[in-house]
Short mmCIF file of C-alpha atoms in Angstrom, two decimals:
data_model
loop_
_atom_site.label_atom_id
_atom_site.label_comp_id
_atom_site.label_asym_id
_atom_site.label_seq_id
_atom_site.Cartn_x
_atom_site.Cartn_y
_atom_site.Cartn_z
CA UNK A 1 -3.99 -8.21 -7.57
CA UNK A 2 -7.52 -6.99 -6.16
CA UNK A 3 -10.60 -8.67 -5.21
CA UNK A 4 -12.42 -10.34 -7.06
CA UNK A 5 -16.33 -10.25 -7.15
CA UNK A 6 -18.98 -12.65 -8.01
CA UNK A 7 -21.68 -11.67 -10.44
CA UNK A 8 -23.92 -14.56 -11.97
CA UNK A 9 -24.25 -17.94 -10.80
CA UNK A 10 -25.27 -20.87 -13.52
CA UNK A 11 -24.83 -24.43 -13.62
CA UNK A 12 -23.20 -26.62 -16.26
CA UNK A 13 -25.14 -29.87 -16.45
CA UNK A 14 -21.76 -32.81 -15.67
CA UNK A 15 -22.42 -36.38 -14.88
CA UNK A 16 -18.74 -37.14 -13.36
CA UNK A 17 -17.83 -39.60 -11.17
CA UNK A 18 -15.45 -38.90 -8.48
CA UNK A 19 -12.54 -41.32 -7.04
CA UNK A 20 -11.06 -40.51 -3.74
CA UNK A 21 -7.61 -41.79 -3.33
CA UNK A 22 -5.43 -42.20 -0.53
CA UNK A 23 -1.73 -42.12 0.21
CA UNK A 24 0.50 -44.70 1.95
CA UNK A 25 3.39 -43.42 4.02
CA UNK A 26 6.70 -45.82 3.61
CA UNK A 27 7.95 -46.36 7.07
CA UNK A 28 11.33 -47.92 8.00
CA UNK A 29 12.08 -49.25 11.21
CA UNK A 30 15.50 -49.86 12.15
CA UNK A 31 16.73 -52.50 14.25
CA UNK A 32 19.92 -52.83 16.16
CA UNK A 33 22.88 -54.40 14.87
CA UNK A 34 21.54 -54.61 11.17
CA UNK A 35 23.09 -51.88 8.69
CA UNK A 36 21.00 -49.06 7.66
CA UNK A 37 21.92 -50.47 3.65
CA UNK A 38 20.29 -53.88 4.58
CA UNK A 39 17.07 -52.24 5.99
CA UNK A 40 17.11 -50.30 2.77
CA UNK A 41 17.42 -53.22 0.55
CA UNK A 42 14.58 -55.16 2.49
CA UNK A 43 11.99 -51.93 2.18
CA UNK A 44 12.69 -51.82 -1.44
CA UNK A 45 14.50 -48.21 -1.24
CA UNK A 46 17.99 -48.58 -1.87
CA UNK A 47 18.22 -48.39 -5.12
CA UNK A 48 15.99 -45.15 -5.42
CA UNK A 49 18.39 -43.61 -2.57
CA UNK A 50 21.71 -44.56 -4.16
CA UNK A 51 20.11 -42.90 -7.27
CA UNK A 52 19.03 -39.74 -5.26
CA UNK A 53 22.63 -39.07 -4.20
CA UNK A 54 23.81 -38.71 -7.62
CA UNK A 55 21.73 -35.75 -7.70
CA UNK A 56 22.00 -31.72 -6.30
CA UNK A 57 24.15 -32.17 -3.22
CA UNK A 58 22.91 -28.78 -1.74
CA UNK A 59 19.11 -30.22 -1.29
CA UNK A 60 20.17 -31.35 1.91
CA UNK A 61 20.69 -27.99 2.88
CA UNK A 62 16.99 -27.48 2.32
CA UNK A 63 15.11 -26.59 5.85
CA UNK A 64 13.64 -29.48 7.49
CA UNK A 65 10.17 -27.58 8.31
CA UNK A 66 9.87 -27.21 4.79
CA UNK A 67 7.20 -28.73 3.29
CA UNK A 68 7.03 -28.07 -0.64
CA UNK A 69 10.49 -26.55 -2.05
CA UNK A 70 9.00 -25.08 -5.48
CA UNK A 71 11.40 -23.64 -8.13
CA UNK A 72 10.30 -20.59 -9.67
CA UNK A 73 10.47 -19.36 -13.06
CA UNK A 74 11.02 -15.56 -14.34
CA UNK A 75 9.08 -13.97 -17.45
CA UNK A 76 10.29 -10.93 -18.19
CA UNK A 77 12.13 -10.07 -15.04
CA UNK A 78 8.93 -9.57 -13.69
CA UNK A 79 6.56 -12.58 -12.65
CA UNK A 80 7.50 -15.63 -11.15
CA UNK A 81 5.78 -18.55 -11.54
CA UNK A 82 6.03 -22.22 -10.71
CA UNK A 83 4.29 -26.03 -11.59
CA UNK A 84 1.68 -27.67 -10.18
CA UNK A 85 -1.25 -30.56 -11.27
CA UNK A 86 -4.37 -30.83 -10.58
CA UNK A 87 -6.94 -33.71 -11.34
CA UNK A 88 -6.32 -37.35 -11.46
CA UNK A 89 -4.34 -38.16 -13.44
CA UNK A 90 -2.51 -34.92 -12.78
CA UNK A 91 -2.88 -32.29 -15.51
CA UNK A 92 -0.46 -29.55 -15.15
CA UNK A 93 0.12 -25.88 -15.33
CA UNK A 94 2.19 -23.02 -14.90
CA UNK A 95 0.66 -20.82 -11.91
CA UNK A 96 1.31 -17.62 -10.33
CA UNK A 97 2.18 -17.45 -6.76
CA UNK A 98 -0.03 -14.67 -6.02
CA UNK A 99 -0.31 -13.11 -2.08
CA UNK A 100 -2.22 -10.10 -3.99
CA UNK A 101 -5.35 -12.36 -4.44
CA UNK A 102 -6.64 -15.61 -3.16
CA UNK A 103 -8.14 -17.43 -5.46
CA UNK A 104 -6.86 -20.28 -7.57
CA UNK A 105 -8.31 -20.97 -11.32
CA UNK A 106 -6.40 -22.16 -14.64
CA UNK A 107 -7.73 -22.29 -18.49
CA UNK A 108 -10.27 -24.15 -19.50
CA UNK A 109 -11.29 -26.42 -22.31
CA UNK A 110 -15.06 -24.75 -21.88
CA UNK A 111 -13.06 -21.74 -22.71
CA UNK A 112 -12.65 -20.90 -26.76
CA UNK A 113 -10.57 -17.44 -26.79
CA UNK A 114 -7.39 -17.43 -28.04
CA UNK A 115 -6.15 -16.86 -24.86
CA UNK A 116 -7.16 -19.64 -23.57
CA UNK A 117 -6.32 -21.89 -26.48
CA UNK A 118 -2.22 -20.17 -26.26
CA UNK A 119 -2.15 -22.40 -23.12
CA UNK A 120 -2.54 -25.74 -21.20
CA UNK A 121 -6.17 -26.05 -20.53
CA UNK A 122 -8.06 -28.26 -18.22
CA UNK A 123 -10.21 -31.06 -19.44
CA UNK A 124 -12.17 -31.75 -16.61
CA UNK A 125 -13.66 -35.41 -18.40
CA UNK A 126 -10.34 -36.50 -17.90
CA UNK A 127 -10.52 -36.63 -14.33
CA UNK A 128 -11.66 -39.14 -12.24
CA UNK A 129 -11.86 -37.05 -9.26
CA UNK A 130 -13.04 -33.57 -10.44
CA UNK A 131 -16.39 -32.69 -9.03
CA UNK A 132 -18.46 -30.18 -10.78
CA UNK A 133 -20.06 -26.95 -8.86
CA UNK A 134 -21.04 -24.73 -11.44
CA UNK A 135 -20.92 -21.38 -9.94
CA UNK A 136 -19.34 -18.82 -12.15
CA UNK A 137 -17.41 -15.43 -11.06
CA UNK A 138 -16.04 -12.55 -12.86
CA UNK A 139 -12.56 -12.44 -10.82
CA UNK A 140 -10.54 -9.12 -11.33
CA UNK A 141 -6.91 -8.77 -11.61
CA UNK A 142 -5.04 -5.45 -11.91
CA UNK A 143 -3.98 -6.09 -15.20
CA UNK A 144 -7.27 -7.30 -16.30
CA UNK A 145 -10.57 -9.73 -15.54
CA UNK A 146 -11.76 -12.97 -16.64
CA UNK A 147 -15.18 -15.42 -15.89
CA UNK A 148 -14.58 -18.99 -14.00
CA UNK A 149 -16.93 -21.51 -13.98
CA UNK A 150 -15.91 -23.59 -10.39
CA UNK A 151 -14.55 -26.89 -9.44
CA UNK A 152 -13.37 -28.79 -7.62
CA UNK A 153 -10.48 -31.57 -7.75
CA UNK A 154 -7.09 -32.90 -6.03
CA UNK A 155 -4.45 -30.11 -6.37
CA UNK A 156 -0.83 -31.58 -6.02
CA UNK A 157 2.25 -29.08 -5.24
CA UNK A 158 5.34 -30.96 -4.96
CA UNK A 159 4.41 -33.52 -1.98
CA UNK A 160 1.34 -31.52 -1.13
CA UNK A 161 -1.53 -33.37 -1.77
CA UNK A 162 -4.77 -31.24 -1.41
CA UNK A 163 -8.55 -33.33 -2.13
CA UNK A 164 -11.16 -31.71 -3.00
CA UNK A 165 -9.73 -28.22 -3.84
CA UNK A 166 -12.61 -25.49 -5.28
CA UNK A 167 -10.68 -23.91 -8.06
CA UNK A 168 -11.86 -21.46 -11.25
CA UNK A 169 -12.06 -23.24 -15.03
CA UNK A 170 -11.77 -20.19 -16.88
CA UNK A 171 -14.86 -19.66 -19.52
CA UNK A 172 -12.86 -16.17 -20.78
CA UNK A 173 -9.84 -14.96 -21.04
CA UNK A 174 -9.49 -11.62 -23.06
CA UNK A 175 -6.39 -11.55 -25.23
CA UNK A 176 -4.21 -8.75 -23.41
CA UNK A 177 -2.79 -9.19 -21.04
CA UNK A 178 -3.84 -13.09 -21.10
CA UNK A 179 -2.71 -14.51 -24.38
CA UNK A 180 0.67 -12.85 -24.10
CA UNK A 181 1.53 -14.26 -20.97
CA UNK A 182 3.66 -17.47 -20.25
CA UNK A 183 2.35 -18.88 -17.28
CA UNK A 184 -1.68 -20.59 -17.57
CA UNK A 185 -3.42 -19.61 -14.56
CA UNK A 186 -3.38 -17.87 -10.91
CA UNK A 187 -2.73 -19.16 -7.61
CA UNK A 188 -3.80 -16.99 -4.65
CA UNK A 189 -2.14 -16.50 -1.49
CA UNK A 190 -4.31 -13.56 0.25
CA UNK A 191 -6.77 -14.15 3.00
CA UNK A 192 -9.82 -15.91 2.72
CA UNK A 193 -11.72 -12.43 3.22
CA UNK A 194 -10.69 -11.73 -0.69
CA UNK A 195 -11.75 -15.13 -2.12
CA UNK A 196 -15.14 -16.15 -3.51
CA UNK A 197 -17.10 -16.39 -0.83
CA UNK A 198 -18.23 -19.96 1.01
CA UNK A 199 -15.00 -21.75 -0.61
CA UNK A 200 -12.11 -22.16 1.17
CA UNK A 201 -8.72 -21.37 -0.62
CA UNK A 202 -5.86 -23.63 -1.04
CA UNK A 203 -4.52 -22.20 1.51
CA UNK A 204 -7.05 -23.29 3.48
CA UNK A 205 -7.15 -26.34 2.82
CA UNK A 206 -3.94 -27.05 2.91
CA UNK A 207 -3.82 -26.39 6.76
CA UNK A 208 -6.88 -28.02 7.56
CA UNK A 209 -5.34 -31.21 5.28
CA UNK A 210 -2.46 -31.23 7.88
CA UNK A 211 -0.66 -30.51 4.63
CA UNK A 212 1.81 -27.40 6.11
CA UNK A 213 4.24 -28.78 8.66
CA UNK A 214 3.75 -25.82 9.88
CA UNK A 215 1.34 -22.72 8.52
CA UNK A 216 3.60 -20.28 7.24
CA UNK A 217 4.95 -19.86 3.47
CA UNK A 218 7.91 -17.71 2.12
CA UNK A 219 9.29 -16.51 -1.24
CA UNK A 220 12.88 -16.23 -2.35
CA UNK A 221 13.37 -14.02 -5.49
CA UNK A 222 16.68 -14.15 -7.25
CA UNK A 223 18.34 -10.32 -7.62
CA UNK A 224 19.82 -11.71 -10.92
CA UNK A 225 17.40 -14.13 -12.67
CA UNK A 226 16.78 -16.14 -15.45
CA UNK A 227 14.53 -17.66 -17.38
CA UNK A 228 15.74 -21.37 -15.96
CA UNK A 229 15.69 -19.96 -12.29
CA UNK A 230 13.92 -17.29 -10.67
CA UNK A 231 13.62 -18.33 -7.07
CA UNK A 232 11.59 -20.28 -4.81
CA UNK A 233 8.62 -20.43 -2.47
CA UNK A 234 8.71 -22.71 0.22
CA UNK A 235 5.07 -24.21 1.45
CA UNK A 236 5.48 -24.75 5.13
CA UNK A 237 8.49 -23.49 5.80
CA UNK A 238 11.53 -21.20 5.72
CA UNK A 239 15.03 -21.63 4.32
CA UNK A 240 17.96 -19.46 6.14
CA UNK A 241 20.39 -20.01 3.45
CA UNK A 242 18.34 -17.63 1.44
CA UNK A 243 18.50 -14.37 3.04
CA UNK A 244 21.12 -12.90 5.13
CA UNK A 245 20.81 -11.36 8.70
CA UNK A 246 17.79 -10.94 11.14
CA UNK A 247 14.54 -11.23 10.41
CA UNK A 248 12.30 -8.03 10.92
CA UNK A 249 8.78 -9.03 11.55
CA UNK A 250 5.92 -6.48 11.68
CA UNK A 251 1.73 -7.43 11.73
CA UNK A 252 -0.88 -7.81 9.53
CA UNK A 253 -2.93 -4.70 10.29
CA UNK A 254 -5.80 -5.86 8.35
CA UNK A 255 -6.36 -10.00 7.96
CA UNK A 256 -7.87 -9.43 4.27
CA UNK A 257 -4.62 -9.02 1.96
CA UNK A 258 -1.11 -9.36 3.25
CA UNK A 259 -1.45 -5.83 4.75
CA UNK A 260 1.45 -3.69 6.56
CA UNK A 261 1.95 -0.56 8.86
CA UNK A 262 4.16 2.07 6.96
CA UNK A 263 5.73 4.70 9.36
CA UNK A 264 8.19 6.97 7.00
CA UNK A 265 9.52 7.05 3.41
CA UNK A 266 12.38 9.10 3.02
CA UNK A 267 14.59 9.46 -0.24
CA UNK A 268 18.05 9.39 0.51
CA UNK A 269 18.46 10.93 4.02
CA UNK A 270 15.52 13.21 4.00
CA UNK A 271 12.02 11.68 5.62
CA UNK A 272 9.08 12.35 2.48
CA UNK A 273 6.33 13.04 5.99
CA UNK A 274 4.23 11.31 3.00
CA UNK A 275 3.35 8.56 5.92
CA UNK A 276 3.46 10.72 8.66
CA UNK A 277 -0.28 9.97 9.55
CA UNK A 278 0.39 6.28 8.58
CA UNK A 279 0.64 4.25 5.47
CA UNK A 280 -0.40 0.38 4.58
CA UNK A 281 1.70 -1.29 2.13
CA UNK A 282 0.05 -4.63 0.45
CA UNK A 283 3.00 -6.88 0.02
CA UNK A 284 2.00 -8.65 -3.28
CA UNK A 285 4.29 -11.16 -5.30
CA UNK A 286 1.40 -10.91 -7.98
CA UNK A 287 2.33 -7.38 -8.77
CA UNK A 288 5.23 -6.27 -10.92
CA UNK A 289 6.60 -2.88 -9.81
CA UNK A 290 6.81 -0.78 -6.56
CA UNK A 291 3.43 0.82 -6.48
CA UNK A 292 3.52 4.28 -4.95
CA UNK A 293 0.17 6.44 -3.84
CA UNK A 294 -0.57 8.39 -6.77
CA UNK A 295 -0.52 11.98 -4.60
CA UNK A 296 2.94 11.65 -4.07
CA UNK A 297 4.05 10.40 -7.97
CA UNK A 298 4.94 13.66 -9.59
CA UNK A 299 7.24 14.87 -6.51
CA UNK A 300 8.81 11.54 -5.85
CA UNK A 301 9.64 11.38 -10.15
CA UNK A 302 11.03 14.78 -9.56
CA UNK A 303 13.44 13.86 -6.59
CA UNK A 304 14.37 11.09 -8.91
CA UNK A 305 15.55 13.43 -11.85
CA UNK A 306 12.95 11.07 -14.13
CA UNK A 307 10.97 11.77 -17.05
CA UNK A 308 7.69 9.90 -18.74
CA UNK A 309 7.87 8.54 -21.90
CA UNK A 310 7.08 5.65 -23.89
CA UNK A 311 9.08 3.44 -22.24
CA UNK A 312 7.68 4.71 -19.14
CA UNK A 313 9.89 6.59 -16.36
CA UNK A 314 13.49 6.83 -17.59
CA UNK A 315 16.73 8.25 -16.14
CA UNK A 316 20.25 8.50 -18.05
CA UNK A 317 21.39 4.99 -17.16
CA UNK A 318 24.84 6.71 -16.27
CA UNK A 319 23.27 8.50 -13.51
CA UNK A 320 21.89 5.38 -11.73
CA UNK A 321 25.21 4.74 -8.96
CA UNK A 322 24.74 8.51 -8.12
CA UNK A 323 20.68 8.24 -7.22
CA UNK A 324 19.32 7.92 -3.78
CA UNK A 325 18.13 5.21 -2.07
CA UNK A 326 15.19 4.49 -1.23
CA UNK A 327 13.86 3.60 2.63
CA UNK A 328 10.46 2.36 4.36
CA UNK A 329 10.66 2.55 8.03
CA UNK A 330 8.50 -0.80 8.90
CA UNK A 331 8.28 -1.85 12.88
CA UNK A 332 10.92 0.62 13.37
CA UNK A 333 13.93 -0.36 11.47
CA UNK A 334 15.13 1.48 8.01
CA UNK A 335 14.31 -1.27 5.10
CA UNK A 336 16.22 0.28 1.85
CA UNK A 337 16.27 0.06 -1.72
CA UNK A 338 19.04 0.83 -3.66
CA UNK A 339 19.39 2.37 -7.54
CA UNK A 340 20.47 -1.08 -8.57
CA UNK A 341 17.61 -2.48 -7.36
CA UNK A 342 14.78 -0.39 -8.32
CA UNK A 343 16.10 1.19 -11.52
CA UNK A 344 15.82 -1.97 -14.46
CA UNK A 345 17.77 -1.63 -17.01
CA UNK A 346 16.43 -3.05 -20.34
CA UNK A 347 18.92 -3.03 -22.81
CA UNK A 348 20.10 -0.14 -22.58
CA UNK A 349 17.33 2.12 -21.53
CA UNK A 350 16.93 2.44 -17.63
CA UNK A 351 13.41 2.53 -16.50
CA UNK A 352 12.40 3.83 -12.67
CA UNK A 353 10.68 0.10 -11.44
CA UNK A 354 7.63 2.25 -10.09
CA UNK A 355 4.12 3.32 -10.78
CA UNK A 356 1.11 4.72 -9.50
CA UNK A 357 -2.17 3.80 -7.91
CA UNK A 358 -5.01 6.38 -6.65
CA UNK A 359 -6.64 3.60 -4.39
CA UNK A 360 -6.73 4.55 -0.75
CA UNK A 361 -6.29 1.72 2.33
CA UNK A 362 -9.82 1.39 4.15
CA UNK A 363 -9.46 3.92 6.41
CA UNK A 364 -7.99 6.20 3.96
CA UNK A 365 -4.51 5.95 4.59
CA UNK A 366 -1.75 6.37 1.51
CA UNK A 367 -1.46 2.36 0.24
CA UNK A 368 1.75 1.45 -1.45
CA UNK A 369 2.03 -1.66 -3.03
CA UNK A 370 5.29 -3.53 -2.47
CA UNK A 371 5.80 -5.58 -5.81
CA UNK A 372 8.63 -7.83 -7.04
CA UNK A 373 11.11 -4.64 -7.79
CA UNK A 374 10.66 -4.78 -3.55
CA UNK A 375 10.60 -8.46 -3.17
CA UNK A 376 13.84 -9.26 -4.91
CA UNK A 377 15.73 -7.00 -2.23
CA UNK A 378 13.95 -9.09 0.50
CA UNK A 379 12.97 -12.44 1.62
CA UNK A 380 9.47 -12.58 2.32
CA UNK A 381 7.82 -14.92 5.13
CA UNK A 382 4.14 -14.88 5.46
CA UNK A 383 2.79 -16.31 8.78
CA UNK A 384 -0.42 -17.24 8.83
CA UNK A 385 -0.57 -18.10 12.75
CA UNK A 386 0.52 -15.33 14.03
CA UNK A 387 -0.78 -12.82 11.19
CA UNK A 388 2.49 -10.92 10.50
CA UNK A 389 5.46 -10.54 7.40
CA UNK A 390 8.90 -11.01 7.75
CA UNK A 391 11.69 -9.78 6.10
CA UNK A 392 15.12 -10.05 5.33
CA UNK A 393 17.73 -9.19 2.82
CA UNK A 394 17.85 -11.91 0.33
CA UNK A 395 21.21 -13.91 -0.09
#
């Protein structure tokens, strides 16, 4: 996703009245010599924990710094998306989990395309806590742009409970890609520097809301999904039953998106020298493929053995065990991608999980992108304290 800019600023005229509401925390003591079922029955909880154990035995395998545990659906083996509400009483929608941009908006009832009208909209008269701000932004996407008119309102995730969240009603949405897509809106990840300036982001406010246990998030894509199950992102947190092995950490060289240091990209055993005065690599869960710098497309499709065609970069689906595989040298260690990862094979006809962007890093360094066909090899952990990725190879 890239950055969206601001362009006109209008007001709608609301009269709204906001409610501020406030949680209770059940606490139970325990006191010696009385059974931990007694203390139960006496706090009212018993029968809601007796139910509870009826249900997935392997939650209590989830990690205990872990915040928000949010399942995450696949379209198209390609985006992942997950639930949340906003607005009291909660209205909910299908949202992107998107650390390619930083902004969070959904449809709108103000909104009267088709696009808009294909999908859950919010009503914002039907929330007692929504708080109007009227500033409107053209915000634009990499597979297309749309105008918000902005909010505010209590955005729920799971247990998170975030007042007073500035999100984007949507006053546009142009049919393609929009209409055709199956989740309603976009929630951004990136950092604040990307956002609409003078708001904070989710994000944000989640921190600042004591909201993260701890201020880190991480993503878990499935290598075989379905529509039911794609994966997870954890808010707060980290689970090790989902990857495998060490975690490789490398920094943030630039606190705007979630941006890395490159050092080499070799196919097979032979080192490209494509990065051998540095690359950045954008590590973006809002972007399909594995985005290579356009200089080096035509020699990398070549390597490959692929041609362009309609169905975009094919190989003979019998050839895939036999390609090379693919590997970024990040912080000094060899990350790689096999065939059977980045070759997709869609009923029949195999497709090269790549394309091309002609959009230099700031200094002018080659900037890959590294999309879901990357993320689904590798568990992702983004930590906001200490400005730096992780990875490791997903379970």
């Amino acid at each position: 996703m890239e950055t969206p800019a601001p362009r006109t600023m209008w007001r709608l005229v609301l009269a709204l009245l906001c409610l501020q509401l406030g949680e209770g925390l059940l606490r139970i003591p325990l006191k010696k010599g009385r059974s931990m079922r007694e203390v139960m029955r006496e706090n009212g909880v018993l029968e809601s924990f007796l139910k509870g154990l009826k249900g997935d035995p392997g939650r209590k395998y989830l990690p205990s710094n872990a915040v928000a545990y949010e399942p995450l659906t696949n379209y198209l083996n390609s985006f992942y998306f997950g639930e949340i509400s906003i607005g009291t009483p909660p209205q909910n929608f299908l949202v992107l989990f998107d650390t390619g941009s930083s902004n969070l908006w959904v449809p709108s009832t103000y909104c009267q395309t088709p696009a808009c009208e294909s999908h859950a909209m919010f009503n914002c008269s039907l929330s007692s806590t929504f708080s109007d701000i009227g500033v409107t932004y053209t915000l634009r996407y990499g597979f297309g742009d749309l105008s918000v008119v902005l909010g505010s309102d209590t955005v729920t995730i799971q247990n998170i409970v975030v007042k007073n969240q500035e999100f984007g009603l949507s006053l546009d949405e142009p049919s393609n890609p929009f209409y055709y897509l199956d989740f309603d809106g976009i929630l951004g990840m990136a950092y604040p520097g990307v956002g609409i300036s003078g708001y904070n982001t989710l994000i944000q406010n989640m921190m600042q809301q004591n909201q993260l246990t701890e201020p880190i998030f991480s993503f878990y894509y499935s290598r075989n999904p379905t529509y039911n199950y794609g994966g997870e992102v954890i808010l707060g947190g980290v689970d090790p039953q989902l990857y495998t092995g060490e975690v490789l950490w490398t920094p943030v060289v630039q606190e705007i998106y979630w941006k890395i240091g490159i050092e080499e990209f070799s196919i097979g055993p032979s080192a490209t020298g494509w990065c051998s005065q540095g690359c950045h690599g954008i590590v973006d869960t809002g972007t399909f493929l594995l985005t290579i710098p356009g200089q080096f497309m035509s020699t990398f499709l070549q390597q490959l053995g692929a041609e362009e065609s309609d169905d975009g970069y094919i190989v003979d689906c019998s050839s895939v065990p036999s390609m090379p595989t693919l590997y970024f040298a990040i912080s000094g260690a060899q990350l790689s991608l096999p065939p059977s990862v980045y070759v997709l094979n869609n009923d029949g006809v195999c497709n090269v999980g790549v394309e091309s962007t002609y959009v230099s890093s700031t200094n002018g360094q080659p900037l890959w992108i590294l999309g879901n066909v990357f993320l689904r090899q590798y568990y992702s952990i983004f930590d906001i304290a200490n400005n730096r990725v992780g990875f490791a190879l997903s379970a």
